[in-house]
mmCIF file of C-alpha atoms in Angstrom:
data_model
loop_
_atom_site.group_PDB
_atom_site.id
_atom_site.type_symbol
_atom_site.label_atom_id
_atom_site.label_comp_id
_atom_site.label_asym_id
_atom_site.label_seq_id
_atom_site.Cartn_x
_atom_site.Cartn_y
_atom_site.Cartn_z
ATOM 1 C CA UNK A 1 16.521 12.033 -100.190
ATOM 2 C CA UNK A 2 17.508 15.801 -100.765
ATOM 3 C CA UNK A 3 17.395 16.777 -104.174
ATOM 4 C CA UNK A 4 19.798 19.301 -105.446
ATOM 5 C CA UNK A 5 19.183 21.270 -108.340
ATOM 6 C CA UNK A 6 21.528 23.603 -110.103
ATOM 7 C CA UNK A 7 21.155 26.371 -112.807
ATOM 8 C CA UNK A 8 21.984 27.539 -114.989
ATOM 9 C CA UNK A 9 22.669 24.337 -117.003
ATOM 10 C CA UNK A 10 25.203 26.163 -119.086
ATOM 11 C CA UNK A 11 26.465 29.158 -118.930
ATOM 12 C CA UNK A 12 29.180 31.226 -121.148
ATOM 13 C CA UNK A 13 30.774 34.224 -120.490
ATOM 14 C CA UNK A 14 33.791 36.214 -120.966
ATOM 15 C CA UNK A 15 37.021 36.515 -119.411
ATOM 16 C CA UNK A 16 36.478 39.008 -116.463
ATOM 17 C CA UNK A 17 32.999 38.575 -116.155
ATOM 18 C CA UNK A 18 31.265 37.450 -112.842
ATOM 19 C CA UNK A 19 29.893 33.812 -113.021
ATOM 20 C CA UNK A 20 26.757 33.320 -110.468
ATOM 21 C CA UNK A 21 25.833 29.501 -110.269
ATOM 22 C CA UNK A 22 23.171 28.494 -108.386
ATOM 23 C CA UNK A 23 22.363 25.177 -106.052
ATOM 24 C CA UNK A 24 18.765 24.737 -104.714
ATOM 25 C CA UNK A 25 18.092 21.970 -102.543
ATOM 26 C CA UNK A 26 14.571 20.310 -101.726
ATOM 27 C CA UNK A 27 15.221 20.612 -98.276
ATOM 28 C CA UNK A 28 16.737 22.706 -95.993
ATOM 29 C CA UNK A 29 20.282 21.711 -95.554
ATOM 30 C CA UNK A 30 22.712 22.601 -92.824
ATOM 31 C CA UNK A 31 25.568 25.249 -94.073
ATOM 32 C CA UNK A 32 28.314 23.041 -92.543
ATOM 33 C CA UNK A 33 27.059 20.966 -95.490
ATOM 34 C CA UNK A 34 27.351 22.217 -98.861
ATOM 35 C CA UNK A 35 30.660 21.474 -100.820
ATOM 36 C CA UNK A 36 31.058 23.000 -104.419
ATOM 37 C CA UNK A 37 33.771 21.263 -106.661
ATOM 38 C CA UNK A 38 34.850 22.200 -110.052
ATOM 39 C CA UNK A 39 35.831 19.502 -112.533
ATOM 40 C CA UNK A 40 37.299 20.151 -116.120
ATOM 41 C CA UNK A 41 37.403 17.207 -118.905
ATOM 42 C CA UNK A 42 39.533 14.144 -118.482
ATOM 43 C CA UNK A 43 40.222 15.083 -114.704
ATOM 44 C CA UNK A 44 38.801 14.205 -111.006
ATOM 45 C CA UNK A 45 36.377 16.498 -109.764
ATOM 46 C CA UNK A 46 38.811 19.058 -107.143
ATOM 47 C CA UNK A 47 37.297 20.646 -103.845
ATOM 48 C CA UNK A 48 36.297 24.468 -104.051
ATOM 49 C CA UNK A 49 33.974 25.369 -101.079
ATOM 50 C CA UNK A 50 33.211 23.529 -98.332
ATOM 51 C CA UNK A 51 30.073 24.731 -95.476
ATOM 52 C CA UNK A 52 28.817 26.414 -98.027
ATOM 53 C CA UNK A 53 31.527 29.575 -98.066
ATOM 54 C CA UNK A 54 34.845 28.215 -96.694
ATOM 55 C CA UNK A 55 37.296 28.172 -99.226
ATOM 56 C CA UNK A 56 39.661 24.909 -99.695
ATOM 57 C CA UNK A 57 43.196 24.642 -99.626
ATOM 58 C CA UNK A 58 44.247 26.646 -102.345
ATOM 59 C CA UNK A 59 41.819 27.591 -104.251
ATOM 60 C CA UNK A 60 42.268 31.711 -105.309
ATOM 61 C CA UNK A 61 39.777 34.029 -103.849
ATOM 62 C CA UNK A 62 37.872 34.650 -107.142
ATOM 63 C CA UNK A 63 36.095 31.720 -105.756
ATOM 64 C CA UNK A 64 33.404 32.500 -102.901
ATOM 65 C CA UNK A 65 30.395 30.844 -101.937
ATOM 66 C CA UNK A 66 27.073 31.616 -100.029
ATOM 67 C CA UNK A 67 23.829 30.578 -98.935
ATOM 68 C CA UNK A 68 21.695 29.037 -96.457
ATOM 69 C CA UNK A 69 18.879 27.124 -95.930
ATOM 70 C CA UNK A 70 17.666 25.508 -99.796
ATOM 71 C CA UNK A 71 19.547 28.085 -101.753
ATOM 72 C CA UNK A 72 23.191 28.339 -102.282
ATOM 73 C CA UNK A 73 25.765 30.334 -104.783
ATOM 74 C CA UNK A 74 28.987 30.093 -105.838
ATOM 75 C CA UNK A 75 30.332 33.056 -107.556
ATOM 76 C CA UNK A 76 33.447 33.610 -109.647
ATOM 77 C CA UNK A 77 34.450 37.456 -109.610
ATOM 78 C CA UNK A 78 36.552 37.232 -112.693
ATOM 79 C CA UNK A 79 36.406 34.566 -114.938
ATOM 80 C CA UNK A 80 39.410 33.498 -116.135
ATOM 81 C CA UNK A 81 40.115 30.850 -119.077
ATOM 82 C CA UNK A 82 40.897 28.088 -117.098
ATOM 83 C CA UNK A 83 37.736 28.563 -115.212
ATOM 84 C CA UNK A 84 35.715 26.311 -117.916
ATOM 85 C CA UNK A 85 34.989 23.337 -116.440
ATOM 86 C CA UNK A 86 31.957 21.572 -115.096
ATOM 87 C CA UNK A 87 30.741 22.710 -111.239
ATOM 88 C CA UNK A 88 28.829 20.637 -108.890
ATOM 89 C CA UNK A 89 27.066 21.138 -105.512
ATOM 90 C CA UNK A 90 27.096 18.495 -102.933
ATOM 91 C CA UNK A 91 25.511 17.465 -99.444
ATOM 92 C CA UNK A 92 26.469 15.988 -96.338
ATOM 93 C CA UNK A 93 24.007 16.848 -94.068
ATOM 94 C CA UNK A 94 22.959 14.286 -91.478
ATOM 95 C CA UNK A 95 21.843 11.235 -93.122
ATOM 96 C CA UNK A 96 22.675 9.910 -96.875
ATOM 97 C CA UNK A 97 22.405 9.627 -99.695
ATOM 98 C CA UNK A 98 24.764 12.925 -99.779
ATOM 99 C CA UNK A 99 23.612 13.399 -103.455
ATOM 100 C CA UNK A 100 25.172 15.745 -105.937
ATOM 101 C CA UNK A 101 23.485 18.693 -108.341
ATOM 102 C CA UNK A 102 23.429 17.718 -111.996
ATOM 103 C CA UNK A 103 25.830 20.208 -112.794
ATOM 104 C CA UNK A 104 26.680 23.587 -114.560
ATOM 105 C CA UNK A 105 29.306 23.527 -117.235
ATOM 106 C CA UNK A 106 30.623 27.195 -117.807
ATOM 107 C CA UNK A 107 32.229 28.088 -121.335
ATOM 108 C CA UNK A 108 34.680 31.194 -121.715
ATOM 109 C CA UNK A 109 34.329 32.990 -124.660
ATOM 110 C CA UNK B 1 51.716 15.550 -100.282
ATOM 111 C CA UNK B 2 48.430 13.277 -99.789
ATOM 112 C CA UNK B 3 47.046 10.895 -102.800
ATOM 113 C CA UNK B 4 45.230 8.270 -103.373
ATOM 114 C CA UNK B 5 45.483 5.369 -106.274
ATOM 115 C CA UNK B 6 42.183 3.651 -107.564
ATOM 116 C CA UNK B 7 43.149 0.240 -109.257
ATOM 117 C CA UNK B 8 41.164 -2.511 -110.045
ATOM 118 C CA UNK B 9 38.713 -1.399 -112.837
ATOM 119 C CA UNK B 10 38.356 -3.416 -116.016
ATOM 120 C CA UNK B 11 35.904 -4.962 -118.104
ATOM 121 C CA UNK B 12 33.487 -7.546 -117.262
ATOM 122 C CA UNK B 13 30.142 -9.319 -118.004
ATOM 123 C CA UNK B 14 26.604 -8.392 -116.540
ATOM 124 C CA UNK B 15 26.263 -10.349 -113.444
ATOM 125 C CA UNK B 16 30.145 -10.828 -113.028
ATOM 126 C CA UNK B 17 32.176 -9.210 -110.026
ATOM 127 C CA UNK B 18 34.960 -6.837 -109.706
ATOM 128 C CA UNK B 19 36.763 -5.480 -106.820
ATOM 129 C CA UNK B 20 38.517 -2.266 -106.751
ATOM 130 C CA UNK B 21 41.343 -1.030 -104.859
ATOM 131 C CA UNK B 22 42.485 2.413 -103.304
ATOM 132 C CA UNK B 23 45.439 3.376 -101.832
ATOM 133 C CA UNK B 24 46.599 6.097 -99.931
ATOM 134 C CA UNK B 25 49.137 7.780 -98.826
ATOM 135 C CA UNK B 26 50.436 10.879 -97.406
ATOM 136 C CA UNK B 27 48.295 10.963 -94.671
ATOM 137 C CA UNK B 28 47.107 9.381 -91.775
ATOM 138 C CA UNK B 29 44.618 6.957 -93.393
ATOM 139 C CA UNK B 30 42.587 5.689 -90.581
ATOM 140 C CA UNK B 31 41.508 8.729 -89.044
ATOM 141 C CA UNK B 32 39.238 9.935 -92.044
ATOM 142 C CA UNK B 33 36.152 8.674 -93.587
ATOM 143 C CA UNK B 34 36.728 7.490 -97.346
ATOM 144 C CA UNK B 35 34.032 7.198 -100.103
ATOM 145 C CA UNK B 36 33.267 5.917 -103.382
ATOM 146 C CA UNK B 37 32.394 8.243 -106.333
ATOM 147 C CA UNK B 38 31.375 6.984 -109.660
ATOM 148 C CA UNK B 39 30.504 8.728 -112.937
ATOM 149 C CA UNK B 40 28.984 7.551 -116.035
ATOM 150 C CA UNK B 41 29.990 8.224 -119.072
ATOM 151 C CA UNK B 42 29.358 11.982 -120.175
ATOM 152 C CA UNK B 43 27.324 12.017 -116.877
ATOM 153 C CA UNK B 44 27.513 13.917 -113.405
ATOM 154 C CA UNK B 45 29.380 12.708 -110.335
ATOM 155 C CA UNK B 46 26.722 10.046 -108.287
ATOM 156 C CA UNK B 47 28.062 9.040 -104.576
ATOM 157 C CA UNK B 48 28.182 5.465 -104.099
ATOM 158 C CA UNK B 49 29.358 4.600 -100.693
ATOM 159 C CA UNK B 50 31.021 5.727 -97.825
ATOM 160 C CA UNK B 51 32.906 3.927 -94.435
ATOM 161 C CA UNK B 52 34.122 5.814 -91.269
ATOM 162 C CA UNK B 53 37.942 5.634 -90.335
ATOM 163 C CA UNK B 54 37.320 2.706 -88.187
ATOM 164 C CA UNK B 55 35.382 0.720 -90.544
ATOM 165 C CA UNK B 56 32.788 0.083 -88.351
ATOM 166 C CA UNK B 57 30.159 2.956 -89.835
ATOM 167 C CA UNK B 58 29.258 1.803 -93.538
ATOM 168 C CA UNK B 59 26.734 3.451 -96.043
ATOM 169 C CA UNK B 60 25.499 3.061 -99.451
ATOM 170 C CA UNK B 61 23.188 4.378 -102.429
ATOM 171 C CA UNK B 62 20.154 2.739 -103.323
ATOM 172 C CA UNK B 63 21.184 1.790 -106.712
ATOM 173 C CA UNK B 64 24.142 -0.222 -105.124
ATOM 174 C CA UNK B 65 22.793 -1.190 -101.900
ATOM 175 C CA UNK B 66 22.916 -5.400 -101.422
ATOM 176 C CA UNK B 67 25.409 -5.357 -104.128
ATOM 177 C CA UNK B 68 28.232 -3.510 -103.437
ATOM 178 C CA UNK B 69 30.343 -3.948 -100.266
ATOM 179 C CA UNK B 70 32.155 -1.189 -98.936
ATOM 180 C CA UNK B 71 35.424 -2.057 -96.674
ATOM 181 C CA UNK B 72 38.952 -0.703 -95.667
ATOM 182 C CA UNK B 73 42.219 -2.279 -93.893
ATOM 183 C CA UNK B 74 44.178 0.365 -92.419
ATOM 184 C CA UNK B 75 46.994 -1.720 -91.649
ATOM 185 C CA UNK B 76 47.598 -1.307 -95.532
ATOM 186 C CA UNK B 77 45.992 2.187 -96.019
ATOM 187 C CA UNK B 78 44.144 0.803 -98.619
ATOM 188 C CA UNK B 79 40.112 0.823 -99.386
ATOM 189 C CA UNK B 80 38.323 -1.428 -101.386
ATOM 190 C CA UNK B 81 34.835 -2.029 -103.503
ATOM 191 C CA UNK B 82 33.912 -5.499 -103.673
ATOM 192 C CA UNK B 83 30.983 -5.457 -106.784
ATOM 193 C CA UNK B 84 28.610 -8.095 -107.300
ATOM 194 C CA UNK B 85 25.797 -8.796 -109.562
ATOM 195 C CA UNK B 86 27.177 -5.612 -111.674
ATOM 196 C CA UNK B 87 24.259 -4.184 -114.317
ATOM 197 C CA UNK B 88 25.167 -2.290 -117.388
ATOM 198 C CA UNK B 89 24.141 0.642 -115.696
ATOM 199 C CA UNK B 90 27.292 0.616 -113.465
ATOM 200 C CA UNK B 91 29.356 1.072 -116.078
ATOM 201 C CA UNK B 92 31.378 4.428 -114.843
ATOM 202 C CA UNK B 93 34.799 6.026 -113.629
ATOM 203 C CA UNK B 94 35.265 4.773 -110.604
ATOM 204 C CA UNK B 95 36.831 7.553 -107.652
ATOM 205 C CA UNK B 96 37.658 7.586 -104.274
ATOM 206 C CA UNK B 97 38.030 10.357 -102.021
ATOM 207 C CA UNK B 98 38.775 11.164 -98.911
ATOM 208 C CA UNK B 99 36.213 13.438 -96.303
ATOM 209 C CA UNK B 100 37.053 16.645 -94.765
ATOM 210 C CA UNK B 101 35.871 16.307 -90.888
ATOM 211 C CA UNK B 102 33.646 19.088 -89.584
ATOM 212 C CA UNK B 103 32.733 19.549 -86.162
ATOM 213 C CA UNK B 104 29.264 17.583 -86.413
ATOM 214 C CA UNK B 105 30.732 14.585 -88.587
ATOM 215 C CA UNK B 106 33.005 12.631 -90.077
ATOM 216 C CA UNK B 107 31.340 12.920 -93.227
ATOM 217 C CA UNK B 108 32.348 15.911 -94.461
ATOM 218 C CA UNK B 109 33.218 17.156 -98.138
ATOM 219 C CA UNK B 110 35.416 15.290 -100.544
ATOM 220 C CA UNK B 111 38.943 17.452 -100.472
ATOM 221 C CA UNK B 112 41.586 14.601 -102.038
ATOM 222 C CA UNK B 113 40.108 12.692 -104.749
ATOM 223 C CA UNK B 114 42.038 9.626 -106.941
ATOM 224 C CA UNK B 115 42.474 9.444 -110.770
ATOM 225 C CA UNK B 116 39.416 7.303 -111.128
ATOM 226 C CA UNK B 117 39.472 3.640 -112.614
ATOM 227 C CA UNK B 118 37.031 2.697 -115.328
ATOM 228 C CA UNK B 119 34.717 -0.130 -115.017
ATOM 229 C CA UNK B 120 32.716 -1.545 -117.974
ATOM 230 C CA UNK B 121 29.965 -3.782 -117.674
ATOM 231 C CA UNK B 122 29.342 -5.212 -121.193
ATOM 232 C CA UNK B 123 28.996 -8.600 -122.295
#
């Protein structure tokens, strides 16, 4: 089972700042398969990146992510307030379980 | 504009059964794998299972596997969760979602997701 662990576990920062979040897997995982989603309180998580840098269906292009191999980012170039919300990493590469990260909730001051 | 509707959830003892439902619509259901999410509460998102457009390619997570039964009839766009033997520790917000095809797989990341139903296993 590939293991994916994210960090920071929280993070807060200020409207305009750049957010780095990182996703580190425990094996190397194919490009075509990391997702990032971003999920804010009471709602269903909502697609951001998929193969590690493609951005989904409208999503703005503050949004970008990167990475290969067992480490992976997604960066947002200027935080904006409804940018707090809980992000996630995900796998699909070949076999299951495609497990998720544990998470990184980002705060705006 | 594509959607899907998770039904089904509900409260119910430990070692009782539930089934949930999820509909679609809005797009062209059979072609695209479909999968189970759940979340516990105050938790992060754990995949639970996951069936190919045609039904015929199933998979599951070890905490659910021999329990939970994954299955879809695309003559009513509409996926289900049949849950036996539930534990207190599947107590979550049930989602489904629908999987983003790449090149390599069906399989691919979740890009429509459902409101999630809630299933408590409490006696």
């Amino acid at each position: 089972e590939i293991v994916l662990t994210q960090s920071p576990g929280t993070l807060s920062l200020s409207p305009g700042d750049r957010a780095t979040l990182s996703c580190r897997a425990s094996q190397s995982v194919s490009s075509n398969s990391l997702a990032w989603y971003q999920q804010k309180p009471g709602q269903a998580p909502r697609l951001l990146i998929y193969g590690a840098s493609s951005r989904a269906t409208g999503i703005p292009d503050r949004f970008s992510g990167s990475g290969s191999g067992t480490d992976f980012t997604l960066t947002i170039s200027r935080l904006e307030p409804e940018d707090s919300a809980v992000y996630y990493c995900q796998h699909f590469d070949v076999s299951p379980p495609w497990t998720f990260g544990q998470g990184t909730k980002v705060g705006i001051k | 504009e594509m959607q899907l509707l998770e039904s089904g959830g509900g409260l119910v003892q430990p070692g009782g059964s539930l089934r949930l439902s999820c509909a679609a619509s809005g797009f062209t259901f059979a072609s695209y794998a479909i999968s189970w999410v759940r979340q516990a509460p105050g938790k992060g998102l754990q995949w639970v299972s996951s069936i190919s457009g045609s039904g015929l390619s199933t998979y599951y997570g070890d905490p659910v596997k021999g329990r939970f039964t994954i299955s879809r009839d695309n003559s009513k766009n509409t996926l289900y969760l049949q849950m036996n033997r539930l534990r207190a520790e599947d107590t979550a917000v049930y989602y489904c979602a629908k999987g983003l095809p790449t090149a390599v797989t069906p399989f691919g990341a979740f890009d429509i997701w459902g409101q999630g139903t809630l299933v408590t296993v409490s006696s």
